[in-house]
Amino acid sequence: MNAPAQPPAAPPWTPRIVAFFCNWCTYTAADLAGVSRLKYAPNVRVIRLMCSGRVDPQFILEALRRGADGVLIGGCHPGDCHYVEGNYKMLRRFGLLQRMLADLGIPPARVRLEWISAAEGERVKAVINDMTRQLQALGPLDLPGKFADWDAEIADLAATLQTESAKEPEATHTWEPPKVLVQPQ
Amino acid sequence: MVSLKPEIRIGFYVCHCGHNIASMVDCADVAAYVGQLPGVVLARDYKYMCSDPGQELIQKDIAEFGLNRVVVASCSPLLHEHTFRAAVAAGGLNPFLFHMVNIREHASWVHTDRAAATAKAKVLARAAIRRAALARELPQRQIPINPGVLVVGGGIAGIHAALTLAEAGKHVWLIEREASIGGHMAKFDKTFPTLDCAACILTPKMSAVGAHPNITLWSHSDVVQVDGYVGNYTVKVRRRPRYVNEELCTGCQECIGNCIYKEPKFPDEFNEGLGKRKPIHIPFPQATPQVVLIDPQVCLNFKRGVLTDRCKKTCVEACGDRKAIDFTQKEETKEIQVGAIIVATGFKPFDVRRVPQYGYGTYPNVYTALEVERLVNASGPTAGEIVLRDGRRPSAIAIIHCVGSRDKKTNRWCSRVCCMYSMKLAHLLKEHSGAELYNFYIDIRAPGKGYEEFYDKLNEEGVHFIRGRVGEVTDWAMIPEEEGKLVIRVEDTLAGVVRRIPVDMVVLATGLEPHADAQAVRRLFNMSCGTEGFFLERHPKLAPVSTFTDGVYIAGCCQGPRDIPDTVAQAGAAAAEALALIDRGHILQEPNTAHVLADCSGCKSCLPLCPYTAIGFDEATHQAVINEALCKGCGTCVAACPSGSIGQHLFEDDEVFSEIEGLLTADPEPTPALAATP
């Protein structure tokens, strides 16, 4: 089927990654990567939080729901948290969330937790490039699209049920007292 | 739909930062895109937003267009957030109605595709616009600052910083791990390039520290715990026992002369083990404080550090009425309150055993540079005579540069001082012994006032410079002239030949390393380290003595290798920064604290999460209560609250959600007409 006016060719798909970086280590490391003029893939969009402990699992789910193909969380190395132990709190939540995501069919590579200290600009570059490459291979997650598909499926199913129930009379169940099999002595 | 909320009027500014941003991001395009987003009243691009005209532009627009939110897309908020907050405040808006987008460090500097970088800048700006619409006015709390300062480390950096602050009338606690202040500089013989005697220029400053009424000097002590925040630190210091009462000891040293050990028997740390000392000793003649100490590991009155009372205690007899010696002295922990902290913990010389090919420990006549400093010193173990460990006097001496520096196998960095101190030692060794001197170098690095001239002077003195990294030091003789000598095997890279040079003494110019416990110290003060382990400054150019923790400053070699002039300059800078902080009298606290919302159900999930015990529980209302003075604003409790009943100023849930939405909304945006405010 030929469209009358060819729209400009859409650019090839690349993943969209939302990152939550802690102010003290990973955000600073990303700044260092910039100051050092390291070059990395433009697929990551960073949200600055004070601590990785502030990352509510709902933020991650929200990002996926809104169409992110992956979520990256960056915090200070264990033992180095600016707030003593916020990163450990994140680590625990992350473990639980990964199990839940696996049950939902979202592969673990899509949500990644990395410890990157303020001195590790190189690591920011390496992690972002690596994650972009992995997600490129995995392809789009497209939860919004899936939601639409599922909604359509449900609507379709509801419509089918409606038409079928119109054809057949509604099944009825009447209660009968159970037959007594063994007489009490 | 009728909204009672006041109209959102956002002003958006995108900064070119000269070419820094404009070369990779189409700033005019970003401004045009953001200009049609809902709530945006005006969008401009400007060459330098942080300049005075840039800031005035914001202020003018606030008045003229009735802006009630300001978003600037420029560099990192860690760099200029406070600049723009101040500009917005000067324009009459609450400073927290400002939001910053990082399109330099996070976009223009790290991407190579202009279209992709511009698209990313647009997306980041769009998210910030959505978030800014939800920004709340916040009050800024003032916290008083304690005027005391803690200086950690009593080397030249700590001494200089402490004296500067004390002269300005501030009370300083100077904590030193060793028994005396002075650090490495006290061990040096002369200083390059002027050949000033190190002790002559250092000891007056040490005495000044000891005598200054504003300085409390605690040597033989360690900082064990640091709590609190900028302006109000509570520091616990462990004072290890020296078994001598500091107040009562007069420094007469009669006890040392009367020790049951008639001769010094134990390796003397100050002389790098080249000399001997007694169990009761003073580190060096000019030690500050002038107080002796007893080494419980070797004193006869102890057995492996435990008091046994089996010595005749001739030292106590010698001390007599002064009664300064106290074998029952116990470790004490003291608590002090300070407003600022200067960390000047210095460096550790590279452990030369890590390069076994140079034969340290195998051949007795291989020395480290620091050992040679003591060897050439008039108050050193040989009174300045160059007498080798085997009793000989050298006629040829090799100095090997870059041992533990500029080497991928050990440390990659240049230690900056080794070239210069090697040349200084070459000069001193030649002066003291008349021997032939050979320097083996990779490059001569003499960048400093009078340094290159010093190198010229050495060349004129007839010191040999051979360019090449030494392969090995060996005692294996190939020809009779090499018998009984140490042979340097080296490729002379200027002549293009491999040479064997027989010498009597080898000096290893050891590099500078972070202390072995640098990581522990870093955690104590909540600082960061670079990959090599030196403490990380807040900004390499513009905040070289500040750290990421407000109120904690660094000075000297703990931040990276440097010479004495640079260390002193840095110590002065750290003192000035600390002074600027505490003289203000108060600080403005970032209002990013957590707060409990009215619908808290009292489940107490948050209580154990707070590392600062800022969350309490009100039994009357059956709700959690957050003490905002204790809260540091990490937001861990906010994320953990199962009912979403804790908020965090500046990082409210709805703000983060709107930012997520803004990042991911599909391009292009819906037309502005849809969301236009009435």
Short mmCIF file of C-alpha atoms in Angstrom, two decimals, chain A:
data_model
loop_
_atom_site.label_atom_id
_atom_site.label_comp_id
_atom_site.label_asym_id
_atom_site.label_seq_id
_atom_site.Cartn_x
_atom_site.Cartn_y
_atom_site.Cartn_z
CA MET A 1 0.00 0.00 0.00
CA ASN A 2 1.46 3.29 -1.04
CA ALA A 3 0.93 6.47 0.92
CA PRO A 4 0.31 9.42 -1.36
CA ALA A 5 2.84 11.78 0.31
CA GLN A 6 5.94 10.11 1.73
CA PRO A 7 6.57 11.46 5.23
CA PRO A 8 10.24 12.07 5.99
CA ALA A 9 11.85 8.78 6.94
CA ALA A 10 11.64 8.34 10.72
CA PRO A 11 15.07 8.15 12.34
CA PRO A 12 16.05 4.62 13.35
CA TRP A 13 14.76 3.61 16.76
CA THR A 14 17.08 4.17 19.68
CA PRO A 15 16.28 3.50 23.33
CA ARG A 16 15.16 6.20 25.73
CA ILE A 17 16.68 5.80 29.16
CA VAL A 18 15.69 7.75 32.28
CA ALA A 19 18.42 8.02 34.87
CA PHE A 20 18.16 8.92 38.55
CA PHE A 21 21.55 10.13 39.75
CA CYS A 22 22.43 11.07 43.30
CA ASN A 23 23.67 14.62 43.73
CA TRP A 24 26.95 13.76 45.43
CA CYS A 25 28.50 10.91 43.48
CA THR A 26 26.95 9.94 40.19
CA TYR A 27 25.59 13.35 39.15
CA THR A 28 28.99 14.83 39.94
CA ALA A 29 30.64 12.03 37.98
CA ALA A 30 28.40 12.86 35.01
CA ASP A 31 29.50 16.48 35.35
CA LEU A 32 33.10 15.27 35.40
CA ALA A 33 32.48 13.27 32.23
CA GLY A 34 31.30 16.53 30.67
CA VAL A 35 34.22 18.57 31.91
CA SER A 36 36.56 15.84 30.61
CA ARG A 37 34.72 16.01 27.25
CA LEU A 38 34.11 12.25 27.25
CA LYS A 39 31.68 11.29 24.51
CA TYR A 40 28.73 8.97 25.10
CA ALA A 41 25.35 8.06 23.64
CA PRO A 42 22.67 10.79 23.92
CA ASN A 43 20.00 8.32 25.04
CA VAL A 44 20.09 8.95 28.77
CA ARG A 45 18.07 11.74 30.39
CA VAL A 46 19.16 12.45 33.93
CA ILE A 47 16.99 13.43 36.88
CA ARG A 48 18.99 14.72 39.84
CA LEU A 49 17.99 13.58 43.31
CA MET A 50 19.87 14.21 46.53
CA CYS A 51 20.44 10.50 47.21
CA SER A 52 19.77 7.18 45.53
CA GLY A 53 17.75 6.47 48.68
CA ARG A 54 15.20 8.98 47.37
CA VAL A 55 14.49 6.80 44.33
CA ASP A 56 10.96 5.59 44.93
CA PRO A 57 10.30 2.34 43.01
CA GLN A 58 7.24 4.17 41.70
CA PHE A 59 9.58 6.57 39.88
CA ILE A 60 11.05 3.62 38.01
CA LEU A 61 7.63 2.12 37.22
CA GLU A 62 6.34 5.53 36.17
CA ALA A 63 9.26 5.99 33.80
CA LEU A 64 8.62 2.58 32.23
CA ARG A 65 4.90 3.28 32.04
CA ARG A 66 5.56 6.59 30.31
CA GLY A 67 7.61 4.87 27.63
CA ALA A 68 11.17 4.62 28.88
CA ASP A 69 13.03 1.62 27.47
CA GLY A 70 15.24 1.43 30.49
CA VAL A 71 15.95 3.07 33.84
CA LEU A 72 19.40 3.69 35.26
CA ILE A 73 19.97 4.47 38.94
CA GLY A 74 23.32 5.85 40.02
CA GLY A 75 24.48 6.12 43.62
CA CYS A 76 27.60 6.32 45.74
CA HIS A 77 29.65 3.18 46.31
CA PRO A 78 28.65 1.08 49.34
CA GLY A 79 30.02 2.75 52.44
CA ASP A 80 30.45 6.09 50.67
CA CYS A 81 26.90 7.43 50.79
CA HIS A 82 26.80 11.13 51.60
CA TYR A 83 23.85 10.28 53.83
CA VAL A 84 25.54 7.27 55.44
CA GLU A 85 23.35 4.48 54.05
CA GLY A 86 20.77 5.74 51.54
CA ASN A 87 22.39 3.63 48.82
CA TYR A 88 21.88 0.46 50.87
CA LYS A 89 18.19 1.32 51.16
CA MET A 90 18.08 1.68 47.38
CA LEU A 91 19.88 -1.64 46.95
CA ARG A 92 17.22 -3.44 48.99
CA ARG A 93 14.35 -1.85 47.11
CA PHE A 94 16.10 -2.59 43.86
CA GLY A 95 16.32 -6.32 44.63
CA LEU A 96 12.61 -6.48 45.38
CA LEU A 97 11.72 -4.44 42.33
CA GLN A 98 13.81 -6.62 40.04
CA ARG A 99 11.90 -9.69 41.18
CA MET A 100 8.63 -7.94 40.54
CA LEU A 101 9.74 -6.70 37.13
CA ALA A 102 10.85 -10.20 36.16
CA ASP A 103 7.36 -11.44 37.02
CA LEU A 104 5.93 -8.74 34.79
CA GLY A 105 8.13 -9.92 31.92
CA ILE A 106 10.52 -6.97 32.03
CA PRO A 107 14.08 -8.29 31.70
CA PRO A 108 16.52 -7.22 34.45
CA ALA A 109 18.81 -5.47 31.94
CA ARG A 110 16.21 -2.74 31.53
CA VAL A 111 16.56 -1.47 35.09
CA ARG A 112 20.10 -1.07 36.24
CA LEU A 113 21.70 0.09 39.47
CA GLU A 114 25.28 1.33 39.35
CA TRP A 115 27.62 2.67 42.00
CA ILE A 116 29.63 5.50 40.45
CA SER A 117 31.76 7.77 42.59
CA ALA A 118 32.36 11.47 41.90
CA ALA A 119 35.75 10.63 40.39
CA GLU A 120 34.47 8.05 37.91
CA GLY A 121 33.52 10.11 34.87
CA GLU A 122 34.86 7.33 32.68
CA ARG A 123 32.45 4.92 34.33
CA VAL A 124 29.46 7.14 33.54
CA LYS A 125 30.45 6.98 29.91
CA ALA A 126 31.02 3.22 29.99
CA VAL A 127 27.74 2.44 31.77
CA ILE A 128 25.63 4.69 29.55
CA ASN A 129 27.17 3.32 26.37
CA ASP A 130 26.86 -0.26 27.58
CA MET A 131 23.25 0.14 28.66
CA THR A 132 22.32 1.88 25.40
CA ARG A 133 23.91 -0.97 23.45
CA GLN A 134 22.09 -3.61 25.50
CA LEU A 135 18.71 -1.92 25.15
CA GLN A 136 19.27 -1.37 21.46
CA ALA A 137 19.66 -5.13 21.17
CA LEU A 138 16.60 -5.80 23.34
CA GLY A 139 14.44 -3.45 21.27
CA PRO A 140 11.66 -1.16 22.44
CA LEU A 141 9.80 -1.94 25.66
CA ASP A 142 6.94 0.34 24.64
CA LEU A 143 4.70 -0.18 27.66
CA PRO A 144 2.31 2.59 26.51
CA GLY A 145 1.88 0.70 23.24
CA LYS A 146 1.39 -2.56 25.13
CA PHE A 147 -1.16 -0.93 27.41
CA ALA A 148 -3.05 0.22 24.32
CA ASP A 149 -2.84 -3.28 22.86
CA TRP A 150 -4.07 -4.84 26.08
CA ASP A 151 -6.88 -2.32 26.36
CA ALA A 152 -7.87 -3.13 22.80
CA GLU A 153 -7.75 -6.86 23.58
CA ILE A 154 -9.93 -6.43 26.64
CA ALA A 155 -12.37 -4.26 24.70
CA ASP A 156 -12.40 -6.86 21.95
CA LEU A 157 -13.00 -9.63 24.45
CA ALA A 158 -15.78 -7.69 26.13
CA ALA A 159 -17.40 -7.07 22.77
CA THR A 160 -17.13 -10.76 21.84
CA LEU A 161 -18.65 -11.80 25.16
CA GLN A 162 -21.45 -9.38 24.67
CA THR A 163 -22.32 -10.69 21.21
CA GLU A 164 -22.03 -14.32 22.38
CA SER A 165 -24.21 -13.75 25.42
CA ALA A 166 -26.79 -12.17 23.13
CA LYS A 167 -26.92 -15.45 21.09
CA GLU A 168 -27.08 -17.94 23.98
CA PRO A 169 -29.40 -17.74 26.94
CA GLU A 170 -27.55 -16.98 30.11
CA ALA A 171 -26.42 -20.10 31.91
CA THR A 172 -28.29 -20.56 35.17
CA HIS A 173 -27.31 -22.55 38.21
CA THR A 174 -29.84 -23.73 40.65
CA TRP A 175 -28.92 -25.04 44.04
CA GLU A 176 -29.94 -28.56 44.93
CA PRO A 177 -29.50 -30.07 48.34
CA PRO A 178 -26.70 -32.66 48.36
CA LYS A 179 -27.77 -36.25 48.28
CA VAL A 180 -27.15 -38.07 51.46
CA LEU A 181 -24.83 -40.93 50.61
CA VAL A 182 -24.23 -42.46 53.98
CA GLN A 183 -26.96 -42.72 56.47
CA PRO A 184 -25.90 -41.93 59.98
CA GLN A 185 -26.18 -44.93 62.20
#
